[in-house]
XYZ file of C-alpha atoms in Angstrom:
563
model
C 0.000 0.000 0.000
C 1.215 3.480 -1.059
C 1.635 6.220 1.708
C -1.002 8.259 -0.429
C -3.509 5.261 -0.388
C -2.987 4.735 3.666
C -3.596 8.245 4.141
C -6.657 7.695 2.398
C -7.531 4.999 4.169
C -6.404 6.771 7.395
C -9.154 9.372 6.609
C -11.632 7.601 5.460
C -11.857 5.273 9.028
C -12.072 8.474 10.765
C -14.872 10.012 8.833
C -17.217 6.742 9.873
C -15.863 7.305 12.968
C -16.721 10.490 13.157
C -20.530 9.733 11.778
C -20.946 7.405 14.120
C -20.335 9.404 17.146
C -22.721 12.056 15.826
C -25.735 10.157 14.126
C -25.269 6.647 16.246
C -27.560 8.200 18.831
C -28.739 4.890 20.629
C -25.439 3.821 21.343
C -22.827 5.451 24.430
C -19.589 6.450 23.454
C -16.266 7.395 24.663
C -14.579 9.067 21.882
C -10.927 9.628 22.306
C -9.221 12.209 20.450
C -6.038 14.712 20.123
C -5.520 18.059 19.981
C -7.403 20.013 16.801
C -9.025 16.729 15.731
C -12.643 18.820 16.468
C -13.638 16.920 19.335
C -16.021 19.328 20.901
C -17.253 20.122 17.168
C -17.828 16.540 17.126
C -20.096 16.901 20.088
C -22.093 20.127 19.177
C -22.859 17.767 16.189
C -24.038 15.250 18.547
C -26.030 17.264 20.178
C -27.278 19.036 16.742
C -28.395 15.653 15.195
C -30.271 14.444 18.615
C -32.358 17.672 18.603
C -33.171 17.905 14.793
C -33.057 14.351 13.849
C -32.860 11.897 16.179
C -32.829 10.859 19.826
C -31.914 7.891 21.811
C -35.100 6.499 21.352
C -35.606 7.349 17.827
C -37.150 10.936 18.439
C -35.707 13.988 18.354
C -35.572 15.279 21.645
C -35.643 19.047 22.988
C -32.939 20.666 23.615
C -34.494 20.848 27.435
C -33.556 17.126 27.802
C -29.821 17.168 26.885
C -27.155 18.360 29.487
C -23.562 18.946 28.179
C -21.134 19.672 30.792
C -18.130 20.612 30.281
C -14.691 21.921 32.141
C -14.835 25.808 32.314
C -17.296 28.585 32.345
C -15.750 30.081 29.397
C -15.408 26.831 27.446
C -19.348 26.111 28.040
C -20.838 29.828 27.211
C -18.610 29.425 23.274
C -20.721 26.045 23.048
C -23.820 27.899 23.387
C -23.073 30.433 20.908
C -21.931 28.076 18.789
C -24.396 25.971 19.050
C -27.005 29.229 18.498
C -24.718 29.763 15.129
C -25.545 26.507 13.676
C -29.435 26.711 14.697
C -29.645 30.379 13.054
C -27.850 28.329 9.685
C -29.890 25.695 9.369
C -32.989 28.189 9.894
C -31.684 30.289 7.027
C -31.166 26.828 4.659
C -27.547 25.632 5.816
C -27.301 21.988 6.309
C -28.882 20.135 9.091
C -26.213 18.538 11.420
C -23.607 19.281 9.575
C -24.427 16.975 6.544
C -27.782 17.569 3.967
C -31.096 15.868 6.227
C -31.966 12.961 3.662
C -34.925 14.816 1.706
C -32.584 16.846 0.777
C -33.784 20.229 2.169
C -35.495 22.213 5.136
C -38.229 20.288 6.107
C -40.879 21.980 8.440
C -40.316 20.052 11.211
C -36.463 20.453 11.303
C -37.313 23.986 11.381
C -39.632 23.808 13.873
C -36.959 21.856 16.209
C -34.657 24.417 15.243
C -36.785 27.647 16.509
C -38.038 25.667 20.022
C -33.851 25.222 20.524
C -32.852 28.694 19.707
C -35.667 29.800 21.958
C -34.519 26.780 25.015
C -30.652 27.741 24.619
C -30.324 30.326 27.661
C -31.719 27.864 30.382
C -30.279 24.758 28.368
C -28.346 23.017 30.673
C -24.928 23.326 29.138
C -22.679 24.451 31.912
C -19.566 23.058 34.115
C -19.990 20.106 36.460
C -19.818 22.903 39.404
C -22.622 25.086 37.658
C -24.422 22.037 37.377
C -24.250 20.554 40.907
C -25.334 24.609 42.041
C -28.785 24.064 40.356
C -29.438 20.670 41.121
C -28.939 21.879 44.858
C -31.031 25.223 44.067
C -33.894 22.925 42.752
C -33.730 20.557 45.694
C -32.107 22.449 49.051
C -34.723 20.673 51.505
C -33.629 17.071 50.762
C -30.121 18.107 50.406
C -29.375 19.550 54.204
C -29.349 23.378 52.859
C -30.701 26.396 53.670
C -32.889 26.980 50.434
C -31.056 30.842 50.343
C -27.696 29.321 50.067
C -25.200 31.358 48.268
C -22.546 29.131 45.975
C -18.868 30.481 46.580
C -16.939 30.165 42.870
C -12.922 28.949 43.528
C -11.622 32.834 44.115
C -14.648 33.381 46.270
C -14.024 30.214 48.704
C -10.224 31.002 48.473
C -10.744 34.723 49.711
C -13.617 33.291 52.129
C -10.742 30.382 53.716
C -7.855 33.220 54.063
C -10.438 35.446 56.283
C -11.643 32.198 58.002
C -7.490 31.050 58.899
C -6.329 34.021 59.786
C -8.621 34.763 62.688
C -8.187 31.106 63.177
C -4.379 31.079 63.417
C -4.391 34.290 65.258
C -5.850 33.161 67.822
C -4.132 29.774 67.900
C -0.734 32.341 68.170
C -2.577 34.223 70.864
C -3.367 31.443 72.929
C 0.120 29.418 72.927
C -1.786 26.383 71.966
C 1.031 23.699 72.278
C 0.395 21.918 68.959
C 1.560 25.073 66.760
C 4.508 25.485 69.163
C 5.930 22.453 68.568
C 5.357 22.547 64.750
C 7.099 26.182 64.332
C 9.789 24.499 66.393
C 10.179 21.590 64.552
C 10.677 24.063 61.817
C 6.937 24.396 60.001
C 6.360 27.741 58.573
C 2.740 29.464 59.276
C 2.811 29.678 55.322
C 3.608 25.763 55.467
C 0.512 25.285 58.029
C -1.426 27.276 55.992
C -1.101 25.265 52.917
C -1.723 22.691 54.207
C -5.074 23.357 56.151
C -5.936 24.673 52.116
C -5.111 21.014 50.939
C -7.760 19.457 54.046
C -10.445 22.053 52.992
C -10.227 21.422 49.272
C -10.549 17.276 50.304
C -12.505 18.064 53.473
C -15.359 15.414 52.617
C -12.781 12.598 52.012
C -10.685 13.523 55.262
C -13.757 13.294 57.309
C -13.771 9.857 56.242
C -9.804 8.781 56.286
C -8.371 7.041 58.697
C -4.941 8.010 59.679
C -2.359 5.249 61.375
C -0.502 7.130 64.057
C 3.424 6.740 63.343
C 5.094 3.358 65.113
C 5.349 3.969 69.490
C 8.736 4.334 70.716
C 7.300 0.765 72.546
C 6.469 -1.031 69.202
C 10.119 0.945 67.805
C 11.830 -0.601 70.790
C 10.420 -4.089 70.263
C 11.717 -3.914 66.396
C 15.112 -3.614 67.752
C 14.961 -6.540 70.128
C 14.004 -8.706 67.279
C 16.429 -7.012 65.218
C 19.399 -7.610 67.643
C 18.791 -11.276 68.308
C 19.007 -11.962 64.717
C 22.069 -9.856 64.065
C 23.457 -11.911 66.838
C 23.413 -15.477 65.213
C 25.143 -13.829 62.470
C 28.154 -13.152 64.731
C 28.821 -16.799 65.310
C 28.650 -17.975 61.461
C 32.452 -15.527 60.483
C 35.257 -17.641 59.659
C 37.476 -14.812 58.518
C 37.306 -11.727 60.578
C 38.753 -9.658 57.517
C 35.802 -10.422 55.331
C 34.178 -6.675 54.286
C 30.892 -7.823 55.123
C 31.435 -8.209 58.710
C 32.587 -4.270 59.173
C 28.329 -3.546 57.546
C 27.716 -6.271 60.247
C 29.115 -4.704 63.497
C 27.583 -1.226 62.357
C 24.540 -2.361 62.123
C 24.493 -4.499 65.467
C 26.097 -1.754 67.173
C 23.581 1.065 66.271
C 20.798 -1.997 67.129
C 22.584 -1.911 70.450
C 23.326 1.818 71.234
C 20.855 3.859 68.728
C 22.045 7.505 69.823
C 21.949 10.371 67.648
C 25.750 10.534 67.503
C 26.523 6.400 66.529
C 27.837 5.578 63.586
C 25.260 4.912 61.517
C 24.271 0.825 59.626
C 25.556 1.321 55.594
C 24.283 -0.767 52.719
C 26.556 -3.453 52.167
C 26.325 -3.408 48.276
C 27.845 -7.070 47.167
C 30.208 -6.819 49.966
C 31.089 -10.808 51.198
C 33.002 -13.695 50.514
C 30.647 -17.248 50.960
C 34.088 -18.889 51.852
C 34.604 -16.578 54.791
C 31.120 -17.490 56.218
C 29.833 -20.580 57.793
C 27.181 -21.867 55.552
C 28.510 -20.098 52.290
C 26.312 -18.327 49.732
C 23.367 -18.555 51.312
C 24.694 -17.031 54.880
C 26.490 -13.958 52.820
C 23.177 -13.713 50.981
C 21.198 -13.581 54.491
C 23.648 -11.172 56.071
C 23.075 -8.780 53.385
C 19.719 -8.601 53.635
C 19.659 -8.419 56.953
C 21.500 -5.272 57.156
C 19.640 -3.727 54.442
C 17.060 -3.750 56.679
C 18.448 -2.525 59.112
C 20.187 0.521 57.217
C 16.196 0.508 55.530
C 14.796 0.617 59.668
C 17.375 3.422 60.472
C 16.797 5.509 57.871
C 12.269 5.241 58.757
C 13.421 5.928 62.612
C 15.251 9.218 61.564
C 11.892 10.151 59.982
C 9.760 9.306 62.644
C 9.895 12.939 64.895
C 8.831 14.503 61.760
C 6.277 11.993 60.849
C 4.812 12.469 64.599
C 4.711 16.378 64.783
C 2.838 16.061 61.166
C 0.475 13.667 62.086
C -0.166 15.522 65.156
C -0.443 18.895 63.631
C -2.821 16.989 60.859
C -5.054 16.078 63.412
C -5.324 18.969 65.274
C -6.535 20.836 61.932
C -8.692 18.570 61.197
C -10.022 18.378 64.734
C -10.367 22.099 65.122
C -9.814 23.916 62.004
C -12.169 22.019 60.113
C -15.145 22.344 62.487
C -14.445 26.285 62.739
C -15.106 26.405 58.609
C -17.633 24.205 58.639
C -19.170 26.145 61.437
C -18.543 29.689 59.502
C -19.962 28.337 56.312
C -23.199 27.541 57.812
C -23.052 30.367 59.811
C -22.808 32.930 56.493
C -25.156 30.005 54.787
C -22.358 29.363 52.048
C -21.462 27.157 49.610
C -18.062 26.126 49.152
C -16.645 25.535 45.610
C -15.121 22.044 46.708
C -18.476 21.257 48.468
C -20.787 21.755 45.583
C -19.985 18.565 43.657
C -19.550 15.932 46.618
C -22.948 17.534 47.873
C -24.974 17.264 44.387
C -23.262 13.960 43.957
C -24.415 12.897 48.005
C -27.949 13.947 47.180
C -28.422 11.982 44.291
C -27.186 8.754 45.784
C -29.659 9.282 49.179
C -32.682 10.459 47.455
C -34.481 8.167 45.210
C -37.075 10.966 43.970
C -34.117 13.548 43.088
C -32.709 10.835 41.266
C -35.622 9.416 39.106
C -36.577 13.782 38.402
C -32.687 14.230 36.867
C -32.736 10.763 35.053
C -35.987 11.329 33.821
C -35.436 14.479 32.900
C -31.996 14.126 30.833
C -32.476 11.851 27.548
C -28.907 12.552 26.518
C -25.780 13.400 28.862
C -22.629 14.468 26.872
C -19.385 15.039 28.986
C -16.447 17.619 27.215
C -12.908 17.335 28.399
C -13.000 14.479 30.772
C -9.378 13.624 30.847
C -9.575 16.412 33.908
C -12.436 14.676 35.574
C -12.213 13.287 39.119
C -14.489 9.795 40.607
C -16.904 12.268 42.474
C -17.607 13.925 39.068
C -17.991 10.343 37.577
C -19.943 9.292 40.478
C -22.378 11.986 39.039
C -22.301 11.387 35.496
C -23.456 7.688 36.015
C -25.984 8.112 38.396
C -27.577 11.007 35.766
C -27.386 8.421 32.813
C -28.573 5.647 34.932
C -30.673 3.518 32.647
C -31.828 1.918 36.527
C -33.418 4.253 38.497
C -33.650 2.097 41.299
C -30.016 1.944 41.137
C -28.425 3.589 44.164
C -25.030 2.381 44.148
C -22.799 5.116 41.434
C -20.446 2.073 41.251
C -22.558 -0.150 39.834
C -24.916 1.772 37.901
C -24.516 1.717 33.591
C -25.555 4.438 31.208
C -28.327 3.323 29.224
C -28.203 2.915 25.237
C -27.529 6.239 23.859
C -28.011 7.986 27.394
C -23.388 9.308 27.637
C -21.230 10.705 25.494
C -18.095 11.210 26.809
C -15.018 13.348 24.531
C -11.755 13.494 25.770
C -7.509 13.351 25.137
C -6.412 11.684 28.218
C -2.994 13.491 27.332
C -4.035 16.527 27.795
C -5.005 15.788 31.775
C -3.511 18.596 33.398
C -5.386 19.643 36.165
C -4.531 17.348 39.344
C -4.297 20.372 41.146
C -8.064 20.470 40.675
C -8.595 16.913 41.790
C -8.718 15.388 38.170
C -7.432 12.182 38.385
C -5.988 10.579 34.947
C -6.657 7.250 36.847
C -10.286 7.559 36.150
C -10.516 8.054 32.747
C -8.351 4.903 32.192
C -10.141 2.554 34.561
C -13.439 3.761 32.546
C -11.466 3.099 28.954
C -10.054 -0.195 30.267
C -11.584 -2.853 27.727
C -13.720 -4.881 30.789
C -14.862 -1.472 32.362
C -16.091 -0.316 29.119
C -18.386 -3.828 27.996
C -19.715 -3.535 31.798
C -20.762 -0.365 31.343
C -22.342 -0.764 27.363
C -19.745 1.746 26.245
C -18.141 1.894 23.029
C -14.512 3.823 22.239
C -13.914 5.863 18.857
C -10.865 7.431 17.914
C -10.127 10.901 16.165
C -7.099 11.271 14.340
C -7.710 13.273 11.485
C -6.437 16.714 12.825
C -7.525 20.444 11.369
C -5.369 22.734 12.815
C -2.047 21.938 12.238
C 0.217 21.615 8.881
C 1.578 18.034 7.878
C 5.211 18.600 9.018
C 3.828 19.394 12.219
C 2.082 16.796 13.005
C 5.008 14.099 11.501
C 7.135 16.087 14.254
C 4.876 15.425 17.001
C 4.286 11.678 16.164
C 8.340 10.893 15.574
C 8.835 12.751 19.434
C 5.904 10.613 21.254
C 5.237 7.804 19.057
C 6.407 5.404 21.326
C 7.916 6.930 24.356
C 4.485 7.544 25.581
C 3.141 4.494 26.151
C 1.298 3.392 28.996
C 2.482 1.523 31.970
C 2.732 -2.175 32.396
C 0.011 -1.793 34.982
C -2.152 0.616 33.077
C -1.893 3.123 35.672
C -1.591 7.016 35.020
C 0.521 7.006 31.429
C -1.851 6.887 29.120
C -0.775 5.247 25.255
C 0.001 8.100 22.614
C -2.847 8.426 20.005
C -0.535 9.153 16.688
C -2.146 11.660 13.827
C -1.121 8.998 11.813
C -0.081 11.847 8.749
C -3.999 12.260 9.169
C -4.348 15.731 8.965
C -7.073 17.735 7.184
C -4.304 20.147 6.264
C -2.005 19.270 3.055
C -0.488 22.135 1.743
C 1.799 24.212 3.521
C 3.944 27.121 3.162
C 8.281 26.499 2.830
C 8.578 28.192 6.268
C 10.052 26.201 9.625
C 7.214 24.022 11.021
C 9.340 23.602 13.712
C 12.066 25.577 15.334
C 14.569 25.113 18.071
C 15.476 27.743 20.527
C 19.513 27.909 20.585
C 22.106 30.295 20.264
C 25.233 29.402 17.773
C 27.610 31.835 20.104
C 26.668 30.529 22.930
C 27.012 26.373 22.879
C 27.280 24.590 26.129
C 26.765 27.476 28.131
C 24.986 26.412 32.056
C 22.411 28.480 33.898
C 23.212 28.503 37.738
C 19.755 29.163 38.502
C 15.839 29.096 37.116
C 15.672 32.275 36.732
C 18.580 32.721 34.264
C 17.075 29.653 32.180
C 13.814 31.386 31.665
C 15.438 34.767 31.031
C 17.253 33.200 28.394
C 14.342 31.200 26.865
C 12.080 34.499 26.867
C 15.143 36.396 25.355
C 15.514 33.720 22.488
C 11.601 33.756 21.699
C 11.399 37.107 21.657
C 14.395 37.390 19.164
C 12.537 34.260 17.144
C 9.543 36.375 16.977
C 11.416 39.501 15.438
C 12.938 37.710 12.461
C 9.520 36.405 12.050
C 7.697 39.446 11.886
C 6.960 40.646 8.130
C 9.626 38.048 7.223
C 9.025 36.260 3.839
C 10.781 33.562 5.318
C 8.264 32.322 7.544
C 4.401 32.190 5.797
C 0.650 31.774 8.155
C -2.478 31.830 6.545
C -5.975 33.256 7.562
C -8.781 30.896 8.873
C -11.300 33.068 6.279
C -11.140 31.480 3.305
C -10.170 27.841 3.928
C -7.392 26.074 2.564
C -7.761 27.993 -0.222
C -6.760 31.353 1.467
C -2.975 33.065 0.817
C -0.055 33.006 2.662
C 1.010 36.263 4.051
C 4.302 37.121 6.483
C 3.168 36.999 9.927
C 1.905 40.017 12.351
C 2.548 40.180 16.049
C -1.074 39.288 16.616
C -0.981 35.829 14.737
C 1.168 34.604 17.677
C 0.346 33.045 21.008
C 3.184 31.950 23.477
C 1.569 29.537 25.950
């Protein structure tokens, strides 16, 4: 086969892939895609086709009974106006769903769908998960514990609200001495470092509540180690035939610290392949036990120099969680707030406990269709199946599975960047796993063909991660790289770099002694990139009006975006 026939072949699989993901309404997807293969296009289509054309069940359903979430405020109002853009089309006799509705025209009920949409698109429930969970809980504050005047803190809100809520906390800890936060500045904690991480327990406050911590080892359970240690150490003692042997100097520091574990001993050392079997009674297999026995010793030295740390953290853990907590909890309900972190574990807590708020949203939601959720986390999954629940009955989020047609999910797994938010890689792959997705009735489609970027691009990108990203033997957090595959929509491009390198020729090998003089010098050699581009012949871009037909021009400052 040709290269020009598999590209051909290339794009053809992805076109049916791509019609099936928007006109295979009765079936649940998980489409997988990179960047600038259209994969929220792909679900505005979705959604386009299951309004004008055709539902899970076979009818078209209102745009009232599809919920799209997706990952930011800004990312779900340009869906809306998109989506408005492509209603106002087809009203004026543009194509129906992106392809020509099989009569071959506007019919009057395609129109018809079209005008209830445009006129449902403000309160259509296309928002975040977090927007989402606020009006579930504004529909339903009774059965969820609320006071029905609650007001829902957004992330810079509940950030400002924490910061007034610690400091007259910590203040008053500092006024009062309290022993707990002496001992931790001692031990060499920062109020900055305390502070941080009291903001880590808020943000995971509901999953605190329900951990349970071990308290670091007893100096009795430490002490009893030792013993055991020491006896064994011991019979080793009796088994040297030649005193010279390297081994037995790892031996004697190891028995010694066992014996007399002061701060100032000589600390047990690794013994590396240190031993001689013909020095030892019992050969091979003695050297071989020695070793390993003081490996673990040098291993139990090394946890017992952790342990005061380990003890003034877990102390200082519990006493925020013991005291700080409470006092935000208590000042939330006080001021009858919301916190962002609380909004999703609370919407996601009500649906699992109330039968009736679960059977409204189910009933109420045909169609769910999830954007971007490489950066979900398993609370916001929790949701999502318990929404497309094709079991109403079904209380348990773990065990419940979407009904035909009833989730859409779109996502790039390598593009899961936002741990810092809670999104957790790990649950994207455990719902792509091959056994997860038959138990749940999901099916996965792949994207490849990409629109954005020229072909020299995209063979750069493949040859760099084409198979150094590959996923784990365990499956766990690396996902596999999805290669373009030379799929892209774009074929022609200009003679200009695709790709450039940021060096300088005068200055090879030079060394940066700090950060700071690494990014100075990175920002210097963009900024001189960007000058030689500027109005340069040498380097060509070309405007989005007028398709792959338009010209190429030299570049102006505002064609460029450094991320």
């Amino acid at each position: 086969m040709t290269h020009k026939d598999s590209r051909s072949r290339g794009l053809e699989d992805d076109r049916a892939q791509r019609r099936r993901a928007i006109e295979e309404t009765g079936r649940s997807f998980v489409v997988e895609a990179s960047a600038g293969t259209g994969k929220t296009s792909t679900l505005i289509r979705r959604i386009l086709h299951l309004v004008l054309e055709k539902g899970p069940s076979g009818v078209p359903l209102p745009l009232s009974r599809i919920c799209a979430i997706t990952f930011t405020e800004k990312a779900a109002g340009e869906m809306k106006v998109r989506l408005r853009q492509h209603f106002e089309e087809i009203l004026a006799g543009g194509p129906v769903s992106g392809n020509s509705p099989s009569d071959g025209g506007l019919t009057q009920a395609i129109a018809g769908r079209a005008r209830d949409a445009l006129r449902d698109l403000e309160t259509a429930s296309i928002s975040t998960f977090h927007s989402f969970a606020v009006s579930l809980l504004k529909e339903r504050p009774v059965e969820a514990g609320l006071d029905p005047r609650f007001t829902a803190l957004d992330e810079i809100q509940s950030e400002l609200f924490f910061r007034e809520v610690w400091e007259f906390w910590i203040g008053r800890a500092l006024a009062e001495r309290q022993p707990v936060l002496e001992r931790a500045l001692r031990g060499g904690l920062r109020l900055e470092s305390l502070e941080e991480l009291a903001r880590t327990l808020r943000h995971n406050a509901p999953a605190v509540r329900l951990l349970s911590c071990d308290s670091p080892a007893a100096e009795e359970r430490i002490q009893e180690q030792m013993r055991i240690l020491l006896e064994r150490g011991g019979g080793f003692l009796g088994q040297i035939l030649n005193p010279a042997d390297k081994l037995i100097d790892h031996l004697d520091k190891a028995v010694n610290w066992l014996k007399n574990p002061l701060p100032n001993s000589d600390p047990p050392s690794r013994p590396g392949k240190a031993g001689s079997a013909a020095n030892w009674s019992g050969g091979k297999e003695t050297v071989q036990a020695v070793q390993s026995f003081v490996r673990e010793v040098a291993d139990f030295y090394a946890s017992c120099r952790k342990l005061p740390a380990q003890r003034l953290l877990h102390e200082v853990i519990r006493w925020l969680i013991d005291d700080f907590l409470p006092q935000w909890e208590s000042r939330k309900l006080a001021g009858g707030l919301l916190d962002f972190d609380d909004q999703l574990w609370m919407a996601r807590d009500l649906l699992l406990r109330s039968d009736a708020v679960r059977r409204e949203f189910q009933s109420r939601y045909a169609a769910l269709l999830v954007d971007e959720f490489q950066d979900t986390d398993p609370v916001q999954w929790d949701i999502v199946r318990l929404l497309s629940s094709a079991d109403p009955a079904n209380a348990d989020a773990h065990r419940c599975r979407p009904g035909p047609g009833r989730l859409f999910i779109v996502g790039d797994p390598k593009q899961s960047i936002y741990r810092f938010r809670s999104a957790d890689i790990e649950t994207y792959l455990s719902i792509v796993d091959p056994e997860s997705m038959e138990s749940l009735g999901l099916e996965k489609l792949q994207l490849t063909t990409n629109f954005r970027s020229v072909p020299s691009i995209l063979r750069f990108v493949d040859a760099a991660f084409d198979g150094v990203m590959e996923a784990a033997s365990d499956g766990r957090y690396q996902p596999d790289y999805l290669p373009f595959g030379d799929h892209g929509d774009r074929t022609v491009e200009s003679r200009s770099p695709a790709v450039s390198l940021l060096g300088d020729r005068e200055n090879k090998g030079e060394s940066f002694a700090t950060v700071r003089e690494f990014l100075a010098c990175e920002a210097s050699r963009i900024a001189r990139l960007i000058r030689r581009m500027i109005g340069s012949d040498s380097w060509k871009v070309q405007d989005s009006i007028g398709g792959k037909d338009a010209p190429w021009r030299p570049p102006r400052y505002g064609d460029i975006a450094v991320l």
